[in-house]
Tab-separated table of C-alpha atoms and ligand atoms in Angstrom:
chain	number	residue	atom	x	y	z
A	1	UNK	CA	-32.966	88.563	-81.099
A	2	UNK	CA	-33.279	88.299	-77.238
A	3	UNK	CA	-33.399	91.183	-75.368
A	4	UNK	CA	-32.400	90.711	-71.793
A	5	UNK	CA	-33.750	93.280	-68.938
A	6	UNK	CA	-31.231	93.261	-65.965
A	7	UNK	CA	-30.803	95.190	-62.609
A	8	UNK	CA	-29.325	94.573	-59.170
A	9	UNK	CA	-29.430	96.179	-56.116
A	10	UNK	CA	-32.281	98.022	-55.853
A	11	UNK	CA	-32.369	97.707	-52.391
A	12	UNK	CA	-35.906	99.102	-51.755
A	13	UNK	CA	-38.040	100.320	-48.732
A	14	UNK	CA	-41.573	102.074	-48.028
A	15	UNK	CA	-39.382	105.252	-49.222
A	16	UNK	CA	-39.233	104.220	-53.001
A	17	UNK	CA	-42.856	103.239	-53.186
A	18	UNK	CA	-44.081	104.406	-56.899
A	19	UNK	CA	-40.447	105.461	-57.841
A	20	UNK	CA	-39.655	102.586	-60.112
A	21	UNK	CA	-43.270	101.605	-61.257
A	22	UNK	CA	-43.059	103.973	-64.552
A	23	UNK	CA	-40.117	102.868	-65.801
A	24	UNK	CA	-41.042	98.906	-65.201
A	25	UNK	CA	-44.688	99.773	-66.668
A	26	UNK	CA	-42.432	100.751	-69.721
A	27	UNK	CA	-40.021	97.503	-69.446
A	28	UNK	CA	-42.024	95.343	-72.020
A	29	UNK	CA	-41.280	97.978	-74.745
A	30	UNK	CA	-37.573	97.019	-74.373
A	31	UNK	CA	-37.216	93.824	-73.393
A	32	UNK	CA	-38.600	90.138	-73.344
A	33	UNK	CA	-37.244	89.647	-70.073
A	34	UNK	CA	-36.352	90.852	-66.621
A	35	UNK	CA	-33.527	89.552	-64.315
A	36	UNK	CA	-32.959	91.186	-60.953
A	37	UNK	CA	-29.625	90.060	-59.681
A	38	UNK	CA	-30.699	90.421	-55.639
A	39	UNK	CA	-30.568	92.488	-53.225
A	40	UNK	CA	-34.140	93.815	-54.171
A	41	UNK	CA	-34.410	94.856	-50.329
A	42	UNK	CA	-32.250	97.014	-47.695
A	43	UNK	CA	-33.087	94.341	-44.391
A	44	UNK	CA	-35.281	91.588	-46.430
A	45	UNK	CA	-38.479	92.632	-44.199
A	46	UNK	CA	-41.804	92.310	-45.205
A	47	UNK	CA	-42.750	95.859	-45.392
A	48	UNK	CA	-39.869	95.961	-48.037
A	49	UNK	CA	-40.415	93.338	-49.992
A	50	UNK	CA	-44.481	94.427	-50.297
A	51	UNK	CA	-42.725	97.317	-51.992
A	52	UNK	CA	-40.528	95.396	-53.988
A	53	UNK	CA	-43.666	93.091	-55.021
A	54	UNK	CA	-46.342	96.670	-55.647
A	55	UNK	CA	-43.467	98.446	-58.118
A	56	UNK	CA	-43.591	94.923	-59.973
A	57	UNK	CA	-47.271	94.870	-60.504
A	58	UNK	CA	-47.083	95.959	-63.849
A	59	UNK	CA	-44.081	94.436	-65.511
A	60	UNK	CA	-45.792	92.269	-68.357
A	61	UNK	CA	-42.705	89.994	-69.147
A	62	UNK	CA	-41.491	86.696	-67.417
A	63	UNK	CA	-39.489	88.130	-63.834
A	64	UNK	CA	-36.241	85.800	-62.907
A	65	UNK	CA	-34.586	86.330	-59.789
A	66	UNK	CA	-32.092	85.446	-57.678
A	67	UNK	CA	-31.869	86.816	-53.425
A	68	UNK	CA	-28.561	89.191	-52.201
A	69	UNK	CA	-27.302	89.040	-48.734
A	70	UNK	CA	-29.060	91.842	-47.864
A	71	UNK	CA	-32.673	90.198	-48.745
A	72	UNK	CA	-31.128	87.777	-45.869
A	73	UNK	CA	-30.453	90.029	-43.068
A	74	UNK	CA	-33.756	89.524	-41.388
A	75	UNK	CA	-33.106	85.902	-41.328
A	76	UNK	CA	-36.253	84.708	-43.237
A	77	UNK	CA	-35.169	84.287	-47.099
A	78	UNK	CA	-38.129	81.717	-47.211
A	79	UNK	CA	-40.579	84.569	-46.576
A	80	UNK	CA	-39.082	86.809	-49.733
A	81	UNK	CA	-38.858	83.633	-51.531
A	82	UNK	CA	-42.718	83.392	-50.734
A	83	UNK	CA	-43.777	86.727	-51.639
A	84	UNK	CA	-41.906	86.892	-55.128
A	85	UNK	CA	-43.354	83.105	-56.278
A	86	UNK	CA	-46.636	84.614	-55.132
A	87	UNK	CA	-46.201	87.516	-57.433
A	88	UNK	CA	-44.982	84.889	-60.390
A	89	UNK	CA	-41.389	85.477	-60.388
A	90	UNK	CA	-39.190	82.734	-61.339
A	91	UNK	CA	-36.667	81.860	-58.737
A	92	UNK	CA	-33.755	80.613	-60.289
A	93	UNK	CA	-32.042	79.304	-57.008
A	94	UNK	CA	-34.837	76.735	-57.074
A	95	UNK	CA	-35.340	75.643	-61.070
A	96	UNK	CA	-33.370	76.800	-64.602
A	97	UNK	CA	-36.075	78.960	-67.094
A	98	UNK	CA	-36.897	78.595	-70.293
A	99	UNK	CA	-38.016	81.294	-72.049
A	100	UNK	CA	-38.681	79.437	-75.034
A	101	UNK	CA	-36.678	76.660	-77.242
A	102	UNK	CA	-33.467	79.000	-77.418
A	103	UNK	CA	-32.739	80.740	-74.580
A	104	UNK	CA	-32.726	79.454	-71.004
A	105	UNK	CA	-31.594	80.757	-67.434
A	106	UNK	CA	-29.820	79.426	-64.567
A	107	UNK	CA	-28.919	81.126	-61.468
A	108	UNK	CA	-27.792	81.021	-57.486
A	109	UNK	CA	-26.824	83.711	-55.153
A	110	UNK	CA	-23.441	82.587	-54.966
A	111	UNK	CA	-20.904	83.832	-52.017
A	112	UNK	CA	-17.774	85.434	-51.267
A	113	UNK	CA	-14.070	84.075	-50.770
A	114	UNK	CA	-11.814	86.057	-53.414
A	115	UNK	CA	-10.010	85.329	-56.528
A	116	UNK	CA	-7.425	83.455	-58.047
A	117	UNK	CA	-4.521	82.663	-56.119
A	118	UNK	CA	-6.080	84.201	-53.229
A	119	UNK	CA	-9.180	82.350	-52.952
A	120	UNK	CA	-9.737	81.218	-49.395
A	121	UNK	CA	-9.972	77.375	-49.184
A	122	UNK	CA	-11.237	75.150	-46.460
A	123	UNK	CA	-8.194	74.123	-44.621
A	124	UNK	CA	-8.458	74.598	-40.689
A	125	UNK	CA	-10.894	75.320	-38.436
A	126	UNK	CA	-14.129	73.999	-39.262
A	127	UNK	CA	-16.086	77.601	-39.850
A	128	UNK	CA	-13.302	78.121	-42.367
A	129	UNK	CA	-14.673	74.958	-44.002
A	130	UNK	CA	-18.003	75.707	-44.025
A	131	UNK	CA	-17.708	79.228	-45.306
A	132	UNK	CA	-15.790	77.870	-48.011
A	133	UNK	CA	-18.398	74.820	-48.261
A	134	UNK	CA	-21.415	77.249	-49.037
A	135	UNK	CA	-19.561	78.723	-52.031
A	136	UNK	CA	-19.263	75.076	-53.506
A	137	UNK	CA	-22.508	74.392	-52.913
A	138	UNK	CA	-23.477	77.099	-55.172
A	139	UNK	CA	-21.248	76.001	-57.655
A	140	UNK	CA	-22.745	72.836	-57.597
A	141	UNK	CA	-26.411	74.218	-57.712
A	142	UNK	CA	-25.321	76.600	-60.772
A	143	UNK	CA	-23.607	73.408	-62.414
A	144	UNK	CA	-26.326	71.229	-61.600
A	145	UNK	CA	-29.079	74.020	-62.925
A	146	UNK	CA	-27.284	74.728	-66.210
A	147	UNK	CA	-26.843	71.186	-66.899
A	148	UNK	CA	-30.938	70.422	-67.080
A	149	UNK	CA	-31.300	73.786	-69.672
A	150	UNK	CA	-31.544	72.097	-72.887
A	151	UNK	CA	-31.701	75.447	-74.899
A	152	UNK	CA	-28.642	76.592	-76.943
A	153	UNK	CA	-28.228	79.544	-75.425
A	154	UNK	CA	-27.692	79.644	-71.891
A	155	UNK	CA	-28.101	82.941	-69.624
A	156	UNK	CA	-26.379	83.318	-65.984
A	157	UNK	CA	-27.844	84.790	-63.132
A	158	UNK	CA	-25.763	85.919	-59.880
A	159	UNK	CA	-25.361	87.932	-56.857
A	160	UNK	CA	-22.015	88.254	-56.146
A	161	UNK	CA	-19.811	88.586	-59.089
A	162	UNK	CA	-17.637	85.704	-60.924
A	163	UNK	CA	-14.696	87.712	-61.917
A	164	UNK	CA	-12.483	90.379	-60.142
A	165	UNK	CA	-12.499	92.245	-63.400
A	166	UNK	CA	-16.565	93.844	-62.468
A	167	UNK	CA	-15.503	94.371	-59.113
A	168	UNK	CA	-12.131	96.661	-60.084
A	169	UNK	CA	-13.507	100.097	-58.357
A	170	UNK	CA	-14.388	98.966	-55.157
A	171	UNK	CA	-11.382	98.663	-51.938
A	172	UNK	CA	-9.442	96.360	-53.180
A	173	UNK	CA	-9.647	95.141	-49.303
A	174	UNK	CA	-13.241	94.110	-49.617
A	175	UNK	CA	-13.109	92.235	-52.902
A	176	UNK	CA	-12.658	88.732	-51.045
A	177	UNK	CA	-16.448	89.648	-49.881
A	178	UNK	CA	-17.290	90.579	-53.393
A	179	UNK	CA	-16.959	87.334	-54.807
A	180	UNK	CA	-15.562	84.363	-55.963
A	181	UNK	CA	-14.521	83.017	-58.917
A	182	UNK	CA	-14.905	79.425	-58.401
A	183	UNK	CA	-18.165	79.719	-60.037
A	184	UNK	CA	-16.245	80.426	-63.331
A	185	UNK	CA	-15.845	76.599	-64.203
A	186	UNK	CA	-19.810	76.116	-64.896
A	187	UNK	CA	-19.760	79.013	-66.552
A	188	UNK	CA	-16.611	78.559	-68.983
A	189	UNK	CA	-17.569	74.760	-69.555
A	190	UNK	CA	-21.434	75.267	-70.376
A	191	UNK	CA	-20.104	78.163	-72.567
A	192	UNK	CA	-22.615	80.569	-70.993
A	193	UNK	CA	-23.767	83.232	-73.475
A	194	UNK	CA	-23.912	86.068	-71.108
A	195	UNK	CA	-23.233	86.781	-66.905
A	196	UNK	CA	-24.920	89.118	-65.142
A	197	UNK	CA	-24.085	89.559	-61.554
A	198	UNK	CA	-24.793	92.395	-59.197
A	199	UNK	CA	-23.616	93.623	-55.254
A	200	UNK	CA	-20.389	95.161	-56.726
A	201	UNK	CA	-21.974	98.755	-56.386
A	202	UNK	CA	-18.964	100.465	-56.771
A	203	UNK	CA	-17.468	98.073	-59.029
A	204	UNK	CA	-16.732	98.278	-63.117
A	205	UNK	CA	-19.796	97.438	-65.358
A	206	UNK	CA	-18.438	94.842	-67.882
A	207	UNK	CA	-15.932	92.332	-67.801
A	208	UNK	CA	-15.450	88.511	-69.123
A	209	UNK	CA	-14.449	85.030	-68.022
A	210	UNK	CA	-11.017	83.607	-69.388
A	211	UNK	CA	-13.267	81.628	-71.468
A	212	UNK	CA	-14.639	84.721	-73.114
A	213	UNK	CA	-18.085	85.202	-71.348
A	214	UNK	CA	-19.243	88.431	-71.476
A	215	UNK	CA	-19.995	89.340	-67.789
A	216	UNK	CA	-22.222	92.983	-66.703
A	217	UNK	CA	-22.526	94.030	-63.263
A	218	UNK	CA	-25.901	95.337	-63.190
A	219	UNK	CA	-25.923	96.928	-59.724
A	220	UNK	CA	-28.456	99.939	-59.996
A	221	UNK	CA	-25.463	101.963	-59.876
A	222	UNK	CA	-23.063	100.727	-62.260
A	223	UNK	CA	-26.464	100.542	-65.026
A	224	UNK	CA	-27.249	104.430	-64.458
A	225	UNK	CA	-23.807	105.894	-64.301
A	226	UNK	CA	-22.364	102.698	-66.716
A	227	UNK	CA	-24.801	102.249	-68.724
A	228	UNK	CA	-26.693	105.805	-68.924
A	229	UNK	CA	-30.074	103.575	-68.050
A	230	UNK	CA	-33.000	104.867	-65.914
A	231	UNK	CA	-33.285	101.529	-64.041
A	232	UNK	CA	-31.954	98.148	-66.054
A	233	UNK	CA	-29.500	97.314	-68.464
A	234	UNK	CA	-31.073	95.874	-71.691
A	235	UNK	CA	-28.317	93.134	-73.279
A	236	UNK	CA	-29.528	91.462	-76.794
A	237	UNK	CA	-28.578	88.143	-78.419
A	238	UNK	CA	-28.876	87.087	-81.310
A	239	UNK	CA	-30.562	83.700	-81.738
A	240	UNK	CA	-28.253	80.647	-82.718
A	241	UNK	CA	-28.793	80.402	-86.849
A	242	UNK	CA	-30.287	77.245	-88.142
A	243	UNK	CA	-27.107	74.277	-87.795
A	244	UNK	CA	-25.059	76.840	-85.451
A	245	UNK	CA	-26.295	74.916	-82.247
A	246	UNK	CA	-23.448	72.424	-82.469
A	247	UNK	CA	-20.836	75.382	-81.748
A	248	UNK	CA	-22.874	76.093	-78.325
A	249	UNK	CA	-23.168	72.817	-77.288
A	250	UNK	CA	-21.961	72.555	-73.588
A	251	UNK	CA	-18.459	70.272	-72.968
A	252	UNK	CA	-20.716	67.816	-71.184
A	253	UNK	CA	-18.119	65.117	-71.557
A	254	UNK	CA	-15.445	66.589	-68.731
A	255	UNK	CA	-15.716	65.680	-64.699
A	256	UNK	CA	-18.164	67.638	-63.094
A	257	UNK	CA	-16.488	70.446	-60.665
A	258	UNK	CA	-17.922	68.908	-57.858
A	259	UNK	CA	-16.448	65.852	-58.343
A	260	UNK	CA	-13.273	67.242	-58.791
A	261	UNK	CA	-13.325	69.380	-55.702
A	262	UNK	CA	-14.677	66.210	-53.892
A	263	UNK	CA	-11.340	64.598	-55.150
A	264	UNK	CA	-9.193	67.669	-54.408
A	265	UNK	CA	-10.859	68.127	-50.789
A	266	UNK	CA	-9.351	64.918	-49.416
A	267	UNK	CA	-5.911	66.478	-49.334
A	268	UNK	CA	-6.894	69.705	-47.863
B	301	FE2	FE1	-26.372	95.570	-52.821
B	302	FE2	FE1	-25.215	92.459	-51.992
C-alpha cells in the first residue's frame, strides 16, 4: 500500500505563518508522500513563498509539486521554482518521480479552455492560438513526463482540473477558466492510477475520466469540507501483485496526442 498526501490551494501569506506546521509535522504518520497541487501562494512573492517553504520545514516525506496561476501573478515563477528545489521539493513540471520501483509521478500546471464540445480551439486571431497553444504544450509535457515513468503505477499531478465533473459547484460561467480536458488523452492512454488536481475551490471533490481514472480535487477547501481532513487528502493504492503489471502497462503503441493535434492543426 501507497498512501498518497494531497492538497491544493493553500494560498499562503505572512498571516498563516505556524498555522499548518502541526499538522505537516504529523504528515509522515499518514502518508509516504505529499503532493501540493499549486497555488501554494496568494501573489507568488517572496515573503509568501518563505512562508510556504518555513510551514514545510518539518514534513519528513518526499514533497512533489506542481505551481497555480496564482504562484504566477508576480511574474517570477522561476523564483518559487527556486525556493521550493532549495527546500528539496520535487518539481514535477521539470522531471517525473519515482518513489520507488512501483509508483511514479508526473505532473504540469496545465491551463484553461473548457470541455468537450466547448473547448476553445485555435482558429483566428493569433492570441486565440496561443492561448490554446499553451494548453497543448502541457499536454505534451504531461505525455512526454508519463512516458519516461517506468513504474506500474503511475500518479497525476495538476493544477487546473481534467474533467468538468470536479469542477460541478462552481458558475458554470467560469468553468472554461477551470480547465480543460484535453489533458484527458495522457491520462486515459497511460492508464493513470489516480488524478489529483486542485484550483476548483468551489468545485466537487471526486470525479473520473471516461477511461475510469479516479480524479480528487484537493483544493484546501473541497479536502476539509469533502473530505472532513485538517489539511490534505490521504488516497491509498494498493501495490500491483506479483504478474499483475501486464494489466497496467501503458497503450504505448497508439500516435502520440501531439502528433495527432500536429496533424489536426493544419486544417484549423
Ligand atoms: Fe487557488
Ligand atoms: Fe488556481
Amino acid at each position: 500500500m501507497i498512501r498518497i498526501a494531497a492538497v491544493g490551494d493553500v494560498h499562503m501569506d505572512v498571516d498563516v505563518v505556524g498555522r499548518y506546521r502541526p499538522a505537516l509535522e504529523r504528515l509522515p504518520e499518514q502518508a509516504d508522500v505529499l503532493l501540493l497541487a499549486g497555488d501554494l501562494t496568494r501573489r507568488g512573492t517572496p515573503a509568501e513563498i518563505d512562508v510556504v517553504i518555513r510551514e514545510l520545514q518539518d514534513v519528513r516525506v518526499p514533497i512533489l509539486a506542481v505551481l497555480g496561476n496564482h504562484d504566477h501573478e508576480s511574474g517570477q515563477p522561476e523564483k518559487v521554482n527556486d525556493a521550493l528545489r532549495a527546500r528539496g521539493v520535487h518539481l514535477l513540471d521539470e522531471a517525473p518521480f519515482e518513489l520507488n520501483e512501483h509508483v511514479g509521478f508526473a505532473g504540469v500546471k496545465g491551463y484553461m479552455g473548457g470541455f468537450g464540445r466547448y473547448t476553445l480551439t485555435a482558429f483566428g486571431e493569433q492570441d486565440t492560438k496561443t492561448f490554446v497553444g499553451t494548453t497543448l504544450d502541457e499536454v505534451q509535457k504531461l505525455e512526454y513526463s508519463l512516458r519516461r515513468l517506468s513504474t506500474p503505477v503511475r500518479v497525476v499531478l495538476l493544477h487546473y482540473a481534467p474533467i468538468m465533473d470536479t469542477v460541478m459547484g462552481e458558475p458554470e460561467q467560469i468553468f472554461p477558466f477551470l480547465g480543460n480536458d484535453r489533458l484527458l488523452e495522457p491520462i486515459d492512454r497511460f492508464k493513470a492510477a489516480v488524478v489529483f488536481h486542485g484550483h476548483a475551490h468551489h468545485g466537487t471533490f471526486r470525479g473520473q475520466t471516461p477511461g475510469g481514472v479516479p480524479v480528487f480535487n484537493v483544493s484546501m477547501l473541497r479536502v476539509r469540507e469533502d473530505a472532513g481532513a485538517e489539511l490534505f487528502y490521504v488516497h491509498e493504492i494498493p501495490l500491483p501483485q506479483e504478474g499483475a503489471e501486464r494489466e497496467t502497462e501503458p497503450d504505448v503503441d497508439t500516435p502520440a496526442e501531439s502528433e495527432r493535434m500536429a496533424a489536426r492543426s493544419g486544417s484549423a
